[in-house]
Amino acid sequence: MHPVFLLLSYSHCDLLIICTILCFRLLACLVTLLNSFCHLCSVFCQVCIFVRSGLCVATEFCVPLAQESAGEEAGSEDIDILPNGLAFFSVGLKCPGLHSFAPDKPGGILMMDLKEENPRALELRISRGFNLASFNPHGISTFIDDDNTVYLFVVNHPEFKNTVEIFKFEEEENSLLHLKTIKHELLPSVNDIIAVGPAHFYATNDHYFSDPFLKYLETYLNLHWTNVVYYSPDEVKVVAEGFDSANGINISPDKKYIYVADILAHEIHVLEKHPNMNLTQLKVLKLDTLVDNLSIDPSSGDILVGCHPNGQKLFVYDPNNPPSSEVLRIQNILSEKPTVTTVYANNGSVLQGSSVASVYDRKLLIGTLYHRALYCQL
């Protein structure tokens, strides 16, 4: 019998059931097709961006950072890029209670030339006399002087203490000349830094205390005692305070505003910078994720934020359930309604514990607390 006449022999109720079954089968096929497409995204593009619903919505070409030295999974907690495309990475951060894939390897500074067709990261040599064995770099920042001298500022935790190291970058030798070590009582728990002169900077303290037990107690009691400090050879002072845990810090392209990430409060603070280097708060942007380091897109002034969707996974590490990664872009932060978009997100299968994202000429670098770094073409 012809299929059409066969269908006509069924009752309306039977036809409704058949149509319902066919619709469910069609929906199942579409889901299978979508899952296959997401799998292809992850295979051919290295990364499939997942929104919180779990759907594969976009792709971009990202590959693990190619390195000529230093462990591939020693972390790249912070990244700073010069206007000429030279990118600096701080690698090998170790903190009490923080997981590490290379616990016995000292930290270091990597550099990558993003103008190259196939850039690779190489470890910079550091001048004699500097204690490399205890080098434990955290936040970093560059400053270019009027004579084009490039200074690299590095937050360092030798033996879990707190210093700021100032280096001169010597490009021809691919090396760093150590100039100065800074210690101060107002810098008890330094996290990140933004250089504003050859020996001048703003720095965040993520805790008020330096003692590990008191740090824990401070966090548990939610004291909001952390701050931002301005340092110069002539003056050191607290210029902003009352943060839950001040973390990443950066400056607007016009040098008028300082941005501070309060990681535990899920906030980014916008502060106005005055001629005396004091800061006053203008606004607070609340987000639904833990905000770590902040970078500025030089072409637009947008803020790129390395984020942790689930902070507990960072400190209670489970290889079968690793911490996720997320990068946000914030446009027009001074407006009443800034635009917040997801640039990258991954459930930990590709990248674990994203802490920073920096962009140069449609090339995106994403660093992590203790995992690999990614190099992406946007």
mmCIF file of N, CA and C in Angstrom, residues 213-342:
data_model
loop_
_atom_site.group_PDB
_atom_site.id
_atom_site.type_symbol
_atom_site.label_atom_id
_atom_site.label_comp_id
_atom_site.label_asym_id
_atom_site.label_seq_id
_atom_site.Cartn_x
_atom_site.Cartn_y
_atom_site.Cartn_z
ATOM 1 N N PHE A 213 47.880 32.801 59.471
ATOM 2 C CA PHE A 213 46.713 32.553 60.314
ATOM 3 C C PHE A 213 45.829 33.795 60.401
ATOM 4 N N LEU A 214 46.460 34.976 60.563
ATOM 5 C CA LEU A 214 45.689 36.211 60.634
ATOM 6 C C LEU A 214 45.016 36.515 59.295
ATOM 7 N N LYS A 215 45.652 36.131 58.196
ATOM 8 C CA LYS A 215 45.014 36.282 56.881
ATOM 9 C C LYS A 215 43.734 35.460 56.816
ATOM 10 N N TYR A 216 43.844 34.225 57.280
ATOM 11 C CA TYR A 216 42.657 33.351 57.275
ATOM 12 C C TYR A 216 41.555 33.941 58.142
ATOM 13 N N LEU A 217 41.931 34.414 59.331
ATOM 14 C CA LEU A 217 40.949 34.992 60.249
ATOM 15 C C LEU A 217 40.308 36.238 59.645
ATOM 16 N N GLU A 218 41.133 37.050 58.981
ATOM 17 C CA GLU A 218 40.639 38.268 58.335
ATOM 18 C C GLU A 218 39.590 37.953 57.277
ATOM 19 N N THR A 219 39.873 36.921 56.469
ATOM 20 C CA THR A 219 38.921 36.520 55.432
ATOM 21 C C THR A 219 37.653 35.939 56.050
ATOM 22 N N TYR A 220 37.826 35.111 57.077
ATOM 23 C CA TYR A 220 36.676 34.469 57.714
ATOM 24 C C TYR A 220 35.752 35.500 58.344
ATOM 25 N N LEU A 221 36.328 36.541 58.950
ATOM 26 C CA LEU A 221 35.520 37.571 59.613
ATOM 27 C C LEU A 221 35.033 38.647 58.647
ATOM 28 N N ASN A 222 35.500 38.570 57.388
ATOM 29 C CA ASN A 222 35.051 39.507 56.357
ATOM 30 C C ASN A 222 35.253 40.968 56.812
ATOM 31 N N LEU A 223 36.514 41.291 57.134
ATOM 32 C CA LEU A 223 36.810 42.568 57.773
ATOM 33 C C LEU A 223 36.857 43.763 56.817
ATOM 34 N N HIS A 224 37.054 43.533 55.527
ATOM 35 C CA HIS A 224 37.133 44.631 54.554
ATOM 36 C C HIS A 224 38.229 45.635 54.925
ATOM 37 N N TRP A 225 39.412 45.119 55.223
ATOM 38 C CA TRP A 225 40.527 45.979 55.631
ATOM 39 C C TRP A 225 41.590 46.128 54.539
ATOM 40 N N THR A 226 41.395 45.550 53.379
ATOM 41 C CA THR A 226 42.449 45.616 52.365
ATOM 42 C C THR A 226 42.407 46.962 51.653
ATOM 43 N N ASN A 227 43.495 47.275 50.919
ATOM 44 C CA ASN A 227 43.646 48.642 50.441
ATOM 45 C C ASN A 227 44.490 48.737 49.177
ATOM 46 N N VAL A 228 44.605 49.964 48.704
ATOM 47 C CA VAL A 228 45.513 50.323 47.603
ATOM 48 C C VAL A 228 46.526 51.312 48.164
ATOM 49 N N VAL A 229 47.790 51.092 47.848
ATOM 50 C CA VAL A 229 48.882 51.930 48.345
ATOM 51 C C VAL A 229 49.587 52.600 47.176
ATOM 52 N N TYR A 230 49.905 53.877 47.348
ATOM 53 C CA TYR A 230 50.747 54.579 46.374
ATOM 54 C C TYR A 230 52.172 54.632 46.920
ATOM 55 N N TYR A 231 53.132 54.261 46.060
ATOM 56 C CA TYR A 231 54.541 54.273 46.455
ATOM 57 C C TYR A 231 55.339 55.163 45.523
ATOM 58 N N SER A 232 56.179 56.002 46.101
ATOM 59 C CA SER A 232 57.202 56.745 45.370
ATOM 60 C C SER A 232 58.422 56.833 46.266
ATOM 61 N N PRO A 233 59.591 57.195 45.738
ATOM 62 C CA PRO A 233 60.773 57.327 46.603
ATOM 63 C C PRO A 233 60.601 58.365 47.703
ATOM 64 N N ASP A 234 59.662 59.301 47.503
ATOM 65 C CA ASP A 234 59.474 60.385 48.477
ATOM 66 C C ASP A 234 58.276 60.192 49.390
ATOM 67 N N GLU A 235 57.343 59.337 48.998
ATOM 68 C CA GLU A 235 56.101 59.233 49.745
ATOM 69 C C GLU A 235 55.470 57.860 49.557
ATOM 70 N N VAL A 236 54.973 57.315 50.651
ATOM 71 C CA VAL A 236 54.224 56.058 50.618
ATOM 72 C C VAL A 236 52.963 56.254 51.446
ATOM 73 N N LYS A 237 51.795 55.962 50.860
ATOM 74 C CA LYS A 237 50.548 56.226 51.579
ATOM 75 C C LYS A 237 49.428 55.327 51.068
ATOM 76 N N VAL A 238 48.457 55.081 51.951
ATOM 77 C CA VAL A 238 47.231 54.381 51.569
ATOM 78 C C VAL A 238 46.326 55.389 50.870
ATOM 79 N N VAL A 239 45.860 55.037 49.666
ATOM 80 C CA VAL A 239 45.040 55.973 48.890
ATOM 81 C C VAL A 239 43.616 55.481 48.671
ATOM 82 N N ALA A 240 43.341 54.239 49.014
ATOM 83 C CA ALA A 240 41.977 53.698 48.940
ATOM 84 C C ALA A 240 41.918 52.480 49.851
ATOM 85 N N GLU A 241 40.790 52.303 50.541
ATOM 86 C CA GLU A 241 40.673 51.188 51.467
ATOM 87 C C GLU A 241 39.216 50.761 51.598
ATOM 88 N N GLY A 242 39.010 49.699 52.392
ATOM 89 C CA GLY A 242 37.653 49.193 52.585
ATOM 90 C C GLY A 242 37.280 48.075 51.633
ATOM 91 N N PHE A 243 38.266 47.487 50.951
ATOM 92 C CA PHE A 243 37.996 46.383 50.026
ATOM 93 C C PHE A 243 37.921 45.060 50.792
ATOM 94 N N ASP A 244 37.129 44.153 50.265
ATOM 95 C CA ASP A 244 37.080 42.806 50.816
ATOM 96 C C ASP A 244 38.421 42.113 50.576
ATOM 97 N N SER A 245 38.878 42.118 49.324
ATOM 98 C CA SER A 245 40.205 41.592 48.976
ATOM 99 C C SER A 245 40.639 42.238 47.665
ATOM 100 N N ALA A 246 41.361 43.353 47.781
ATOM 101 C CA ALA A 246 41.817 44.074 46.585
ATOM 102 C C ALA A 246 42.783 43.203 45.801
ATOM 103 N N ASN A 247 42.553 43.106 44.497
ATOM 104 C CA ASN A 247 43.328 42.170 43.680
ATOM 105 C C ASN A 247 43.936 42.901 42.486
ATOM 106 N N GLY A 248 43.416 42.648 41.287
ATOM 107 C CA GLY A 248 43.976 43.265 40.097
ATOM 108 C C GLY A 248 43.818 44.775 40.092
ATOM 109 N N ILE A 249 44.772 45.464 39.442
ATOM 110 C CA ILE A 249 44.721 46.921 39.356
ATOM 111 C C ILE A 249 45.265 47.356 38.007
ATOM 112 N N ASN A 250 44.656 48.409 37.445
ATOM 113 C CA ASN A 250 45.155 48.951 36.181
ATOM 114 C C ASN A 250 44.736 50.411 36.073
ATOM 115 N N ILE A 251 45.145 51.058 34.990
ATOM 116 C CA ILE A 251 44.903 52.482 34.807
ATOM 117 C C ILE A 251 44.287 52.712 33.440
ATOM 118 N N SER A 252 43.404 53.700 33.342
ATOM 119 C CA SER A 252 42.738 54.001 32.078
ATOM 120 C C SER A 252 43.748 54.580 31.085
ATOM 121 N N PRO A 253 43.466 54.473 29.784
ATOM 122 C CA PRO A 253 44.415 54.992 28.776
ATOM 123 C C PRO A 253 44.730 56.482 28.933
ATOM 124 N N ASP A 254 43.772 57.268 29.426
ATOM 125 C CA ASP A 254 44.019 58.704 29.613
ATOM 126 C C ASP A 254 44.668 59.014 30.963
ATOM 127 N N LYS A 255 44.974 57.971 31.745
ATOM 128 C CA LYS A 255 45.656 58.091 33.046
ATOM 129 C C LYS A 255 44.827 58.824 34.095
ATOM 130 N N LYS A 256 43.527 58.974 33.884
ATOM 131 C CA LYS A 256 42.679 59.705 34.828
ATOM 132 C C LYS A 256 42.038 58.804 35.883
ATOM 133 N N TYR A 257 41.933 57.504 35.604
ATOM 134 C CA TYR A 257 41.190 56.610 36.486
ATOM 135 C C TYR A 257 42.011 55.358 36.791
ATOM 136 N N ILE A 258 41.833 54.874 38.009
ATOM 137 C CA ILE A 258 42.427 53.609 38.431
ATOM 138 C C ILE A 258 41.296 52.604 38.601
ATOM 139 N N TYR A 259 41.494 51.404 38.058
ATOM 140 C CA TYR A 259 40.515 50.327 38.197
ATOM 141 C C TYR A 259 41.062 49.288 39.178
ATOM 142 N N VAL A 260 40.224 48.867 40.120
ATOM 143 C CA VAL A 260 40.634 47.880 41.124
ATOM 144 C C VAL A 260 39.613 46.755 41.172
ATOM 145 N N ALA A 261 40.093 45.526 41.093
ATOM 146 C CA ALA A 261 39.227 44.349 41.215
ATOM 147 C C ALA A 261 39.190 43.910 42.671
ATOM 148 N N ASP A 262 37.990 43.796 43.228
ATOM 149 C CA ASP A 262 37.791 43.234 44.563
ATOM 150 C C ASP A 262 37.277 41.811 44.359
ATOM 151 N N ILE A 263 38.179 40.854 44.452
ATOM 152 C CA ILE A 263 37.880 39.504 43.985
ATOM 153 C C ILE A 263 36.779 38.834 44.801
ATOM 154 N N LEU A 264 36.821 38.939 46.128
ATOM 155 C CA LEU A 264 35.829 38.247 46.941
ATOM 156 C C LEU A 264 34.466 38.926 46.907
ATOM 157 N N ALA A 265 34.447 40.226 46.645
ATOM 158 C CA ALA A 265 33.180 40.955 46.557
ATOM 159 C C ALA A 265 32.583 40.913 45.164
ATOM 160 N N HIS A 266 33.290 40.335 44.185
ATOM 161 C CA HIS A 266 32.821 40.249 42.796
ATOM 162 C C HIS A 266 32.607 41.658 42.214
ATOM 163 N N GLU A 267 33.545 42.566 42.465
ATOM 164 C CA GLU A 267 33.354 43.964 42.071
ATOM 165 C C GLU A 267 34.583 44.528 41.381
ATOM 166 N N ILE A 268 34.329 45.511 40.510
ATOM 167 C CA ILE A 268 35.397 46.348 39.960
ATOM 168 C C ILE A 268 35.110 47.784 40.369
ATOM 169 N N HIS A 269 36.078 48.398 41.022
ATOM 170 C CA HIS A 269 35.940 49.769 41.510
ATOM 171 C C HIS A 269 36.631 50.724 40.535
ATOM 172 N N VAL A 270 35.967 51.824 40.244
ATOM 173 C CA VAL A 270 36.540 52.884 39.418
ATOM 174 C C VAL A 270 36.874 54.053 40.342
ATOM 175 N N LEU A 271 38.160 54.447 40.356
ATOM 176 C CA LEU A 271 38.610 55.517 41.236
ATOM 177 C C LEU A 271 39.265 56.622 40.412
ATOM 178 N N GLU A 272 38.971 57.850 40.761
ATOM 179 C CA GLU A 272 39.560 58.990 40.064
ATOM 180 C C GLU A 272 40.924 59.317 40.682
ATOM 181 N N LYS A 273 41.915 59.507 39.799
ATOM 182 C CA LYS A 273 43.279 59.820 40.247
ATOM 183 C C LYS A 273 43.477 61.327 40.259
ATOM 184 N N HIS A 274 44.010 61.854 41.362
ATOM 185 C CA HIS A 274 44.205 63.285 41.526
ATOM 186 C C HIS A 274 45.684 63.641 41.364
ATOM 187 N N PRO A 275 46.002 64.933 41.165
ATOM 188 C CA PRO A 275 47.405 65.339 40.979
ATOM 189 C C PRO A 275 48.321 64.930 42.128
ATOM 190 N N ASN A 276 47.789 64.841 43.354
ATOM 191 C CA ASN A 276 48.604 64.406 44.495
ATOM 192 C C ASN A 276 48.653 62.885 44.631
ATOM 193 N N MET A 277 48.114 62.177 43.617
ATOM 194 C CA MET A 277 48.095 60.716 43.520
ATOM 195 C C MET A 277 47.074 60.056 44.449
ATOM 196 N N ASN A 278 46.296 60.838 45.198
ATOM 197 C CA ASN A 278 45.191 60.272 45.966
ATOM 198 C C ASN A 278 44.102 59.778 45.025
ATOM 199 N N LEU A 279 43.240 58.909 45.538
ATOM 200 C CA LEU A 279 42.158 58.330 44.749
ATOM 201 C C LEU A 279 40.829 58.561 45.451
ATOM 202 N N THR A 280 39.792 58.847 44.665
ATOM 203 C CA THR A 280 38.432 58.898 45.194
ATOM 204 C C THR A 280 37.543 57.989 44.350
ATOM 205 N N GLN A 281 36.658 57.273 45.006
ATOM 206 C CA GLN A 281 35.826 56.300 44.302
ATOM 207 C C GLN A 281 34.703 56.986 43.534
ATOM 208 N N LEU A 282 34.531 56.571 42.283
ATOM 209 C CA LEU A 282 33.460 57.087 41.441
ATOM 210 C C LEU A 282 32.289 56.129 41.343
ATOM 211 N N LYS A 283 32.589 54.846 41.156
ATOM 212 C CA LYS A 283 31.504 53.875 40.991
ATOM 213 C C LYS A 283 32.035 52.472 41.245
ATOM 214 N N VAL A 284 31.087 51.543 41.379
ATOM 215 C CA VAL A 284 31.399 50.132 41.575
ATOM 216 C C VAL A 284 30.552 49.317 40.607
ATOM 217 N N LEU A 285 31.216 48.439 39.863
ATOM 218 C CA LEU A 285 30.515 47.532 38.956
ATOM 219 C C LEU A 285 30.478 46.154 39.580
ATOM 220 N N LYS A 286 29.263 45.641 39.813
ATOM 221 C CA LYS A 286 29.093 44.329 40.422
ATOM 222 C C LYS A 286 28.953 43.268 39.334
ATOM 223 N N LEU A 287 29.640 42.150 39.523
ATOM 224 C CA LEU A 287 29.607 41.036 38.578
ATOM 225 C C LEU A 287 29.226 39.767 39.337
ATOM 226 N N ASP A 288 29.001 38.688 38.594
ATOM 227 C CA ASP A 288 28.593 37.437 39.240
ATOM 228 C C ASP A 288 29.697 36.388 39.155
ATOM 229 N N THR A 289 30.947 36.846 39.245
ATOM 230 C CA THR A 289 32.084 35.952 39.189
ATOM 231 C C THR A 289 33.226 36.575 39.975
ATOM 232 N N LEU A 290 34.222 35.778 40.336
ATOM 233 C CA LEU A 290 35.373 36.295 41.063
ATOM 234 C C LEU A 290 36.325 36.957 40.068
ATOM 235 N N VAL A 291 36.571 38.247 40.258
ATOM 236 C CA VAL A 291 37.380 39.018 39.309
ATOM 237 C C VAL A 291 38.824 39.077 39.790
ATOM 238 N N ASP A 292 39.746 38.724 38.890
ATOM 239 C CA ASP A 292 41.166 38.668 39.242
ATOM 240 C C ASP A 292 41.890 39.851 38.584
ATOM 241 N N ASN A 293 42.787 39.595 37.667
ATOM 242 C CA ASN A 293 43.583 40.674 37.071
ATOM 243 C C ASN A 293 42.816 41.428 35.990
ATOM 244 N N LEU A 294 43.182 42.698 35.825
ATOM 245 C CA LEU A 294 42.547 43.585 34.855
ATOM 246 C C LEU A 294 43.578 44.024 33.816
ATOM 247 N N SER A 295 43.185 43.997 32.552
ATOM 248 C CA SER A 295 44.024 44.501 31.464
ATOM 249 C C SER A 295 43.211 45.469 30.620
ATOM 250 N N ILE A 296 43.902 46.337 29.917
ATOM 251 C CA ILE A 296 43.245 47.337 29.088
ATOM 252 C C ILE A 296 43.513 47.041 27.618
ATOM 253 N N ASP A 297 42.455 47.014 26.817
ATOM 254 C CA ASP A 297 42.594 46.892 25.371
ATOM 255 C C ASP A 297 43.050 48.253 24.839
ATOM 256 N N PRO A 298 44.277 48.354 24.315
ATOM 257 C CA PRO A 298 44.784 49.670 23.911
ATOM 258 C C PRO A 298 44.028 50.284 22.740
ATOM 259 N N SER A 299 43.333 49.475 21.955
ATOM 260 C CA SER A 299 42.624 49.996 20.789
ATOM 261 C C SER A 299 41.268 50.585 21.135
ATOM 262 N N SER A 300 40.709 50.201 22.297
ATOM 263 C CA SER A 300 39.351 50.636 22.634
ATOM 264 C C SER A 300 39.209 51.199 24.043
ATOM 265 N N GLY A 301 40.158 50.893 24.913
ATOM 266 C CA GLY A 301 40.025 51.259 26.317
ATOM 267 C C GLY A 301 39.160 50.302 27.122
ATOM 268 N N ASP A 302 38.659 49.245 26.477
ATOM 269 C CA ASP A 302 37.863 48.250 27.197
ATOM 270 C C ASP A 302 38.719 47.549 28.244
ATOM 271 N N ILE A 303 38.058 47.044 29.279
ATOM 272 C CA ILE A 303 38.739 46.299 30.333
ATOM 273 C C ILE A 303 38.528 44.810 30.102
ATOM 274 N N LEU A 304 39.608 44.046 30.090
ATOM 275 C CA LEU A 304 39.544 42.592 30.030
ATOM 276 C C LEU A 304 39.825 42.049 31.417
ATOM 277 N N VAL A 305 38.992 41.102 31.845
ATOM 278 C CA VAL A 305 39.050 40.612 33.220
ATOM 279 C C VAL A 305 39.223 39.097 33.215
ATOM 280 N N GLY A 306 40.282 38.628 33.863
ATOM 281 C CA GLY A 306 40.417 37.199 34.115
ATOM 282 C C GLY A 306 39.580 36.833 35.328
ATOM 283 N N CYS A 307 38.730 35.815 35.197
ATOM 284 C CA CYS A 307 37.737 35.512 36.245
ATOM 285 C C CYS A 307 37.762 34.048 36.648
ATOM 286 N N HIS A 308 37.223 33.797 37.850
ATOM 287 C CA HIS A 308 37.087 32.448 38.395
ATOM 288 C C HIS A 308 35.608 32.197 38.702
ATOM 289 N N PRO A 309 34.905 31.430 37.865
ATOM 290 C CA PRO A 309 33.474 31.165 38.120
ATOM 291 C C PRO A 309 33.218 30.413 39.412
ATOM 292 N N ASN A 310 34.194 29.590 39.852
ATOM 293 C CA ASN A 310 34.024 28.822 41.082
ATOM 294 C C ASN A 310 35.332 28.850 41.854
ATOM 295 N N GLY A 311 35.426 29.771 42.819
ATOM 296 C CA GLY A 311 36.671 29.963 43.550
ATOM 297 C C GLY A 311 37.078 28.782 44.400
ATOM 298 N N GLN A 312 36.102 28.020 44.910
ATOM 299 C CA GLN A 312 36.435 26.903 45.792
ATOM 300 C C GLN A 312 37.301 25.873 45.078
ATOM 301 N N LYS A 313 37.048 25.674 43.782
ATOM 302 C CA LYS A 313 37.814 24.683 43.032
ATOM 303 C C LYS A 313 39.278 25.066 42.877
ATOM 304 N N LEU A 314 39.590 26.361 43.006
ATOM 305 C CA LEU A 314 40.980 26.799 42.901
ATOM 306 C C LEU A 314 41.820 26.237 44.038
ATOM 307 N N PHE A 315 41.239 26.204 45.238
ATOM 308 C CA PHE A 315 42.004 25.844 46.426
ATOM 309 C C PHE A 315 41.772 24.405 46.870
ATOM 310 N N VAL A 316 40.664 23.822 46.462
ATOM 311 C CA VAL A 316 40.423 22.398 46.714
ATOM 312 C C VAL A 316 40.512 21.716 45.354
ATOM 313 N N TYR A 317 41.738 21.457 44.919
ATOM 314 C CA TYR A 317 41.951 21.015 43.535
ATOM 315 C C TYR A 317 41.586 19.547 43.353
ATOM 316 N N ASP A 318 40.772 19.287 42.335
ATOM 317 C CA ASP A 318 40.367 17.943 41.968
ATOM 318 C C ASP A 318 40.599 17.793 40.472
ATOM 319 N N PRO A 319 41.555 16.955 40.051
ATOM 320 C CA PRO A 319 41.830 16.814 38.622
ATOM 321 C C PRO A 319 40.631 16.325 37.812
ATOM 322 N N ASN A 320 39.696 15.664 38.484
ATOM 323 C CA ASN A 320 38.493 15.199 37.797
ATOM 324 C C ASN A 320 37.398 16.258 37.735
ATOM 325 N N ASN A 321 37.580 17.333 38.466
ATOM 326 C CA ASN A 321 36.619 18.441 38.477
ATOM 327 C C ASN A 321 37.394 19.750 38.635
ATOM 328 N N PRO A 322 38.191 20.109 37.627
ATOM 329 C CA PRO A 322 39.116 21.237 37.758
ATOM 330 C C PRO A 322 38.393 22.576 37.735
ATOM 331 N N PRO A 323 39.074 23.638 38.175
ATOM 332 C CA PRO A 323 38.462 24.971 38.152
ATOM 333 C C PRO A 323 38.230 25.453 36.726
ATOM 334 N N SER A 324 37.151 26.173 36.541
ATOM 335 C CA SER A 324 36.800 26.703 35.220
ATOM 336 C C SER A 324 37.583 27.977 34.914
ATOM 337 N N SER A 325 37.411 28.467 33.696
ATOM 338 C CA SER A 325 38.038 29.715 33.263
ATOM 339 C C SER A 325 37.001 30.601 32.598
ATOM 340 N N GLU A 326 37.204 31.913 32.736
ATOM 341 C CA GLU A 326 36.268 32.871 32.158
ATOM 342 C C GLU A 326 36.993 34.192 31.946
ATOM 343 N N VAL A 327 36.750 34.800 30.787
ATOM 344 C CA VAL A 327 37.291 36.127 30.480
ATOM 345 C C VAL A 327 36.123 37.024 30.082
ATOM 346 N N LEU A 328 36.033 38.180 30.737
ATOM 347 C CA LEU A 328 34.988 39.153 30.429
ATOM 348 C C LEU A 328 35.594 40.399 29.792
ATOM 349 N N ARG A 329 34.817 41.015 28.921
ATOM 350 C CA ARG A 329 35.163 42.322 28.363
ATOM 351 C C ARG A 329 34.141 43.339 28.871
ATOM 352 N N ILE A 330 34.637 44.453 29.423
ATOM 353 C CA ILE A 330 33.767 45.510 29.934
ATOM 354 C C ILE A 330 33.958 46.746 29.082
ATOM 355 N N GLN A 331 32.889 47.176 28.434
ATOM 356 C CA GLN A 331 32.920 48.359 27.579
ATOM 357 C C GLN A 331 32.211 49.521 28.277
ATOM 358 N N ASN A 332 32.790 50.722 28.111
ATOM 359 C CA ASN A 332 32.179 51.956 28.639
ATOM 360 C C ASN A 332 31.896 51.855 30.134
ATOM 361 N N ILE A 333 32.916 51.536 30.899
ATOM 362 C CA ILE A 333 32.703 51.317 32.325
ATOM 363 C C ILE A 333 32.274 52.587 33.044
ATOM 364 N N LEU A 334 32.570 53.762 32.482
ATOM 365 C CA LEU A 334 32.175 55.004 33.128
ATOM 366 C C LEU A 334 30.710 55.354 32.880
ATOM 367 N N SER A 335 30.064 54.647 31.963
ATOM 368 C CA SER A 335 28.671 54.939 31.654
ATOM 369 C C SER A 335 27.747 54.365 32.725
ATOM 370 N N GLU A 336 26.461 54.743 32.660
ATOM 371 C CA GLU A 336 25.494 54.236 33.637
ATOM 372 C C GLU A 336 25.282 52.733 33.505
ATOM 373 N N LYS A 337 25.356 52.225 32.276
ATOM 374 C CA LYS A 337 25.150 50.803 32.045
ATOM 375 C C LYS A 337 26.287 50.249 31.178
ATOM 376 N N PRO A 338 27.409 49.915 31.782
ATOM 377 C CA PRO A 338 28.504 49.312 31.016
ATOM 378 C C PRO A 338 28.066 47.993 30.376
ATOM 379 N N THR A 339 28.651 47.691 29.236
ATOM 380 C CA THR A 339 28.364 46.440 28.534
ATOM 381 C C THR A 339 29.372 45.378 28.953
ATOM 382 N N VAL A 340 28.869 44.247 29.446
ATOM 383 C CA VAL A 340 29.717 43.145 29.888
ATOM 384 C C VAL A 340 29.452 41.938 28.996
ATOM 385 N N THR A 341 30.491 41.457 28.319
ATOM 386 C CA THR A 341 30.354 40.311 27.425
ATOM 387 C C THR A 341 31.389 39.253 27.772
ATOM 388 N N THR A 342 31.062 38.017 27.482
ATOM 389 C CA THR A 342 31.984 36.904 27.708
ATOM 390 C C THR A 342 32.853 36.713 26.472
#
